[in-house]
Amino acid sequence: MKIFIDTANLDEIRKALSWGIVDGVTTNPSLIKRAVDQLKKLKVRKIDIESYIKEICLAAGKERPVSLEVISLRAQEMIEEAELLYRKFNPLAGNVVIKIPINTYTRMGGVSHYEGLKAITHLSREEIPVNTTLIMSPEQALLAAKAGARYASPFAGRVDDYIRKKLGIQFRKQDYFDFDLMQKITKDKLTRFMDSSGERDAASLYLDENIKEWKDLGKDNGISSGVHLVEEIVNIYQNYRIKTEVIAASMRNGRQVREVALAGAHIATIPFNVMEEMIQHPKTVEGIETFSQDVVPEYRDLFEE
Ligand code: G3P
């Protein structure tokens, strides 16, 4: 699995690049805002965002795609913005990918649901690579691929938030949640209820209000977690040998990264703090301390020239 860094913070990008583990960069307007706020905090007087993004593209270099997102909602405007971003930044290192939301409908603007797809189709025909963002269902991922997107980004963490909230569970954004356990609990509840239902016929059980409620417990339209979403998209793409690559996005903790890797995601885009978390284990620290204490002079001499 490739690893992208999910940030617009140049320092974080440079640090992670120096570790040799980064295959690409993804940004979005919220991440750009966070980077700009950071620069303001550092009292940078005039923030030249164009030069800043140029530095990101150059730092990433030829082999590592950098996703930059459009800001409009209508297809024609998104296409124009995408072409502008591509013209401005792609010549530097040839690594620009344009992020288009799958569905740009907004109640405020009354724009059609299909503006994103129209823009993806147009840009893909022009051979401008697209990363389809804000994917929350396998169906959306299928449509993004049909429209020709190079990448599809399911937002695993946000789907987890949605399900946890529906369950009424209090959580912090970075908390790991055992969605498999939740499904086991649900299944167990259903089995016990059915076992105690005696000779009731299948149709009446199927329509029973308790069963209806419990079978969807902890699910969003059949999806039981962000990782499950990624897994389903990977399976659909494999079924039809679709070339679109799955970028597991909205990663919140190391264990979630492990699970999307097991699910077969081509790429995970990971925030800097999650990358830092991924390297940690107390027994590794303890092991290093013991090894250091156990170095005998005879062995140390080996390293003296
Ligand atoms: O890559 C998408 C990501 O930036 C969104 O993350 O944690 O805000 O859901 P998050």
Coordinates of C-alpha atoms and ligand atoms in Angstrom, one line a residue:
M1 CA 0.0 0.0 0.0
K2 CA 1.2 3.5 -0.8
I3 CA 1.2 6.1 1.8
F4 CA 0.3 9.7 1.1
I5 CA 0.5 12.5 3.6
D6 CA -2.8 14.3 4.3
T7 CA -1.6 17.8 5.0
A8 CA -0.9 21.2 3.5
N9 CA 1.8 21.9 6.1
L10 CA 5.1 22.1 4.3
D11 CA 7.1 21.4 7.4
E12 CA 5.2 18.2 8.0
I13 CA 5.5 17.2 4.3
R14 CA 9.3 17.8 4.4
K15 CA 9.7 15.8 7.6
A16 CA 7.7 12.8 6.4
L17 CA 9.5 12.9 3.1
S18 CA 12.9 12.8 4.9
W19 CA 11.7 9.5 6.6
G20 CA 11.4 8.0 3.1
I21 CA 7.8 6.7 3.5
V22 CA 5.7 9.2 1.5
D23 CA 4.4 8.4 -2.0
G24 CA 2.2 11.5 -2.4
V25 CA 0.4 14.4 -0.8
T26 CA -3.3 15.3 -0.4
T27 CA -4.7 18.6 0.5
N28 CA -8.2 20.1 0.8
P29 CA -9.5 23.6 1.6
S30 CA -9.6 22.8 5.3
L31 CA -6.0 21.6 5.4
I32 CA -4.9 24.7 3.5
K33 CA -6.8 26.8 6.1
R34 CA -5.0 24.9 8.9
A35 CA -1.6 25.6 7.2
V36 CA -2.4 29.3 6.7
D37 CA -3.5 29.6 10.3
Q38 CA -0.2 28.0 11.4
L39 CA 1.8 30.5 9.2
K40 CA -0.2 33.3 10.8
K41 CA 0.6 32.0 14.2
L42 CA 4.3 32.0 13.2
K43 CA 3.7 35.7 12.3
V44 CA 4.5 35.3 8.7
R45 CA 3.4 38.8 7.5
K46 CA 2.3 38.1 3.9
I47 CA 1.2 34.7 3.0
D48 CA 1.7 33.9 -0.7
I49 CA -0.4 30.8 -1.1
E50 CA 0.6 30.3 -4.7
S51 CA 4.4 30.1 -3.9
Y52 CA 3.6 28.0 -0.9
I53 CA 1.7 25.4 -3.1
K54 CA 4.5 25.6 -5.6
E55 CA 6.9 24.6 -2.8
I56 CA 4.7 21.7 -1.9
C57 CA 4.7 20.4 -5.5
L58 CA 8.5 20.8 -5.8
A59 CA 9.1 19.1 -2.4
A60 CA 7.0 16.2 -3.4
G61 CA 8.8 15.9 -6.8
K62 CA 8.0 14.1 -10.0
E63 CA 7.0 10.7 -8.7
R64 CA 4.6 11.8 -5.9
P65 CA 1.2 13.1 -6.8
V66 CA -0.1 16.2 -5.0
S67 CA -3.9 16.6 -4.8
L68 CA -5.3 20.1 -5.0
E69 CA -9.0 20.8 -4.6
V70 CA -11.4 23.0 -6.5
I71 CA -13.7 25.3 -4.6
S72 CA -16.8 25.8 -6.8
L73 CA -19.9 23.7 -7.1
R74 CA -21.0 23.9 -10.7
A75 CA -19.3 21.6 -13.3
Q76 CA -18.2 24.4 -15.6
E77 CA -16.6 26.4 -12.8
M78 CA -14.9 23.3 -11.3
I79 CA -13.5 22.5 -14.7
E80 CA -12.1 26.0 -15.1
E81 CA -10.6 26.0 -11.6
A82 CA -9.1 22.5 -12.2
E83 CA -7.5 23.7 -15.5
L84 CA -6.1 26.8 -13.8
L85 CA -4.6 24.7 -10.9
Y86 CA -3.2 22.2 -13.4
R87 CA -1.7 25.0 -15.6
K88 CA -0.2 26.8 -12.7
F89 CA 1.2 24.0 -10.7
N90 CA 1.6 20.9 -12.9
P91 CA 4.5 22.2 -15.0
L92 CA 6.7 22.4 -11.9
A93 CA 7.0 18.6 -11.3
G94 CA 4.3 17.0 -13.4
N95 CA 2.6 15.7 -10.2
V96 CA -0.7 17.6 -9.9
V97 CA -4.0 15.7 -9.3
I98 CA -7.3 17.6 -9.1
K99 CA -9.7 16.9 -6.3
I100 CA -13.3 17.0 -7.2
P101 CA -16.1 16.2 -4.8
I102 CA -18.3 13.3 -6.0
N103 CA -21.5 15.2 -5.3
T104 CA -21.7 19.0 -5.2
Y105 CA -25.3 19.3 -4.4
T106 CA -26.0 22.0 -1.9
R107 CA -29.3 22.9 -0.4
M108 CA -28.1 26.5 -0.3
G109 CA -27.3 26.7 -4.0
G110 CA -29.8 24.2 -5.4
V111 CA -27.1 22.9 -7.7
S112 CA -27.6 19.5 -9.3
H113 CA -26.2 16.3 -7.8
Y114 CA -24.2 15.5 -10.9
E115 CA -22.0 18.5 -11.2
G116 CA -19.0 16.6 -9.7
L117 CA -19.4 13.6 -12.1
K118 CA -19.7 16.0 -15.1
A119 CA -16.5 17.7 -14.1
I120 CA -14.7 14.4 -13.5
T121 CA -15.7 13.1 -16.9
H122 CA -14.6 16.3 -18.7
L123 CA -11.2 16.5 -16.9
S124 CA -10.5 12.8 -17.3
R125 CA -11.1 13.1 -21.1
E126 CA -8.6 15.9 -21.1
E127 CA -6.2 13.6 -19.2
I128 CA -6.2 15.7 -16.1
P129 CA -6.0 13.2 -13.3
V130 CA -8.8 13.4 -10.8
N131 CA -9.0 12.3 -7.2
T132 CA -12.7 12.1 -6.3
T133 CA -13.2 13.2 -2.8
L134 CA -15.9 13.0 -0.1
I135 CA -16.9 9.4 -1.1
M136 CA -19.1 7.9 1.6
S137 CA -20.6 4.9 -0.2
P138 CA -19.5 2.1 -2.6
E139 CA -22.1 3.3 -5.1
Q140 CA -20.4 6.8 -5.3
A141 CA -17.1 5.1 -5.8
L142 CA -18.4 3.1 -8.7
L143 CA -19.8 6.2 -10.3
A144 CA -16.5 8.0 -9.8
A145 CA -14.6 5.2 -11.5
K146 CA -17.1 5.1 -14.4
A147 CA -16.5 8.9 -14.9
G148 CA -12.8 8.1 -15.3
A149 CA -11.3 9.2 -12.0
R150 CA -7.7 8.2 -11.4
Y151 CA -8.4 8.0 -7.6
A152 CA -11.4 7.5 -5.3
S153 CA -11.2 8.8 -1.8
P154 CA -13.6 7.1 0.7
F155 CA -13.6 9.1 4.0
A156 CA -13.4 6.2 6.4
G157 CA -13.1 8.3 9.6
R158 CA -16.2 10.4 8.7
V159 CA -18.3 7.3 8.0
D160 CA -17.2 6.0 11.5
D161 CA -18.2 9.3 13.0
Y162 CA -21.6 9.1 11.4
I163 CA -22.2 5.5 12.6
R164 CA -20.9 6.2 16.1
K165 CA -23.1 9.2 16.4
K166 CA -26.2 7.3 15.2
L167 CA -25.4 4.7 18.0
G168 CA -25.3 7.6 20.5
I169 CA -21.7 6.8 21.4
Q170 CA -19.5 9.6 22.8
F171 CA -16.1 9.6 21.1
R172 CA -13.0 11.7 20.3
K173 CA -12.1 12.0 16.7
Q174 CA -8.9 9.9 17.1
D175 CA -10.5 7.1 19.2
Y176 CA -10.3 3.6 17.8
F177 CA -13.8 1.9 17.8
D178 CA -14.3 -1.8 17.4
F179 CA -17.0 -1.9 14.8
D180 CA -16.6 -5.7 14.4
L181 CA -17.5 -6.1 18.0
M182 CA -20.6 -3.9 17.5
Q183 CA -21.7 -6.2 14.6
K184 CA -21.2 -9.3 16.8
I185 CA -23.3 -7.7 19.5
T186 CA -26.1 -7.0 17.0
K187 CA -25.9 -10.5 15.5
D188 CA -26.1 -12.0 18.9
K189 CA -29.1 -9.9 19.9
L190 CA -30.9 -10.9 16.7
T191 CA -30.1 -14.6 17.2
R192 CA -31.3 -14.6 20.8
F193 CA -34.5 -12.8 19.8
M194 CA -35.2 -15.3 17.0
D195 CA -34.4 -18.3 19.2
S196 CA -37.0 -17.0 21.7
S197 CA -39.6 -16.4 19.0
G198 CA -40.8 -20.0 18.9
E199 CA -42.7 -21.1 15.7
R200 CA -43.2 -17.6 14.2
D201 CA -43.1 -17.7 10.4
A202 CA -40.2 -16.0 8.5
A203 CA -42.3 -13.1 7.1
S204 CA -43.6 -12.0 10.5
L205 CA -40.1 -12.2 11.9
Y206 CA -38.7 -10.2 9.0
L207 CA -41.3 -7.5 9.6
D208 CA -40.8 -7.5 13.3
E209 CA -40.0 -3.9 14.5
N210 CA -37.2 -5.2 16.9
I211 CA -35.5 -7.1 14.1
K212 CA -35.9 -4.1 11.7
E213 CA -34.2 -1.9 14.3
W214 CA -31.4 -4.3 15.3
K215 CA -30.4 -5.4 11.8
D216 CA -29.4 -1.9 10.9
L217 CA -27.8 -1.1 14.3
G218 CA -24.4 0.3 13.8
K219 CA -24.7 0.5 10.0
D220 CA -25.1 3.1 7.4
N221 CA -27.1 1.6 4.6
G222 CA -25.3 -1.8 5.0
I223 CA -21.9 -0.3 5.7
S224 CA -20.7 -1.1 9.2
S225 CA -17.6 1.1 9.3
G226 CA -15.2 3.3 7.3
V227 CA -12.9 0.3 6.9
H228 CA -15.9 -1.8 5.6
L229 CA -16.6 1.0 3.1
V230 CA -13.0 0.8 1.8
E231 CA -13.2 -3.0 1.6
E232 CA -16.4 -3.0 -0.4
I233 CA -15.0 -0.4 -2.9
V234 CA -11.8 -2.5 -3.3
N235 CA -13.9 -5.6 -3.9
I236 CA -16.1 -3.9 -6.5
Y237 CA -13.1 -2.5 -8.4
Q238 CA -11.4 -5.9 -8.3
N239 CA -14.6 -7.6 -9.7
Y240 CA -14.4 -5.4 -12.8
R241 CA -10.6 -4.9 -13.0
I242 CA -11.3 -1.1 -12.6
K243 CA -8.1 0.8 -12.7
T244 CA -9.2 3.7 -10.4
E245 CA -7.1 3.5 -7.2
V246 CA -8.6 3.6 -3.7
I247 CA -7.2 6.2 -1.4
A248 CA -8.4 5.4 2.1
A249 CA -8.9 9.0 3.5
S250 CA -9.9 10.6 6.8
M251 CA -7.6 8.3 8.7
R252 CA -7.8 8.8 12.4
N253 CA -5.4 6.3 14.1
G254 CA -2.8 3.7 13.3
R255 CA -5.0 0.7 13.8
Q256 CA -7.4 2.1 11.2
V257 CA -4.5 2.4 8.8
R258 CA -3.7 -1.3 9.5
E259 CA -7.2 -2.3 8.7
V260 CA -7.5 -0.4 5.4
A261 CA -4.2 -2.0 4.4
L262 CA -5.7 -5.5 5.2
A263 CA -8.8 -4.5 3.2
G264 CA -6.6 -3.9 0.2
A265 CA -6.6 -0.1 -0.2
H266 CA -4.1 0.9 -2.8
I267 CA -3.2 4.0 -0.8
A268 CA -3.9 5.5 2.6
T269 CA -3.6 9.2 3.0
I270 CA -2.5 9.8 6.6
P271 CA -2.2 12.9 8.7
F272 CA 1.1 13.7 10.3
N273 CA 0.0 13.0 13.9
V274 CA -1.2 9.5 12.8
M275 CA 2.1 8.8 11.1
E276 CA 3.9 9.7 14.4
E277 CA 1.5 7.4 16.3
M278 CA 2.2 4.5 13.9
I279 CA 5.8 4.2 14.8
Q280 CA 5.2 3.9 18.5
H281 CA 5.3 0.8 20.7
P282 CA 6.4 0.8 24.4
K283 CA 8.2 -2.6 24.0
T284 CA 10.3 -1.1 21.1
V285 CA 11.4 1.7 23.4
E286 CA 12.1 -0.7 26.2
G287 CA 14.1 -3.0 23.8
I288 CA 16.3 -0.1 22.6
E289 CA 17.0 0.9 26.2
T290 CA 18.0 -2.7 27.1
F291 CA 20.2 -3.1 23.9
S292 CA 22.0 0.2 24.7
Q293 CA 22.7 -0.8 28.3
D294 CA 24.0 -4.2 27.2
V295 CA 26.7 -2.9 24.9
V296 CA 29.9 -4.3 26.2
P297 CA 33.2 -2.4 25.6
E298 CA 34.5 -5.2 23.4
Y299 CA 31.5 -4.7 21.1
R300 CA 31.8 -0.9 21.3
D301 CA 35.5 -1.2 20.1
L302 CA 34.2 -2.7 16.9
F303 CA 32.8 0.7 15.9
E304 CA 36.0 2.7 16.7
E305 CA 38.2 3.3 13.6
Ligands
G3P1 O1 -8.3 13.3 3.3 C1 -9.5 13.7 3.9 C2 -9.2 14.3 5.2 O2 -8.4 15.4 5.2 C3 -10.5 14.5 6.0 O3 -10.1 14.1 7.3 O4 -10.2 13.8 9.7 O5 -11.2 15.9 8.6 O6 -12.3 13.6 8.3 P1 -11.0 14.4 8.5

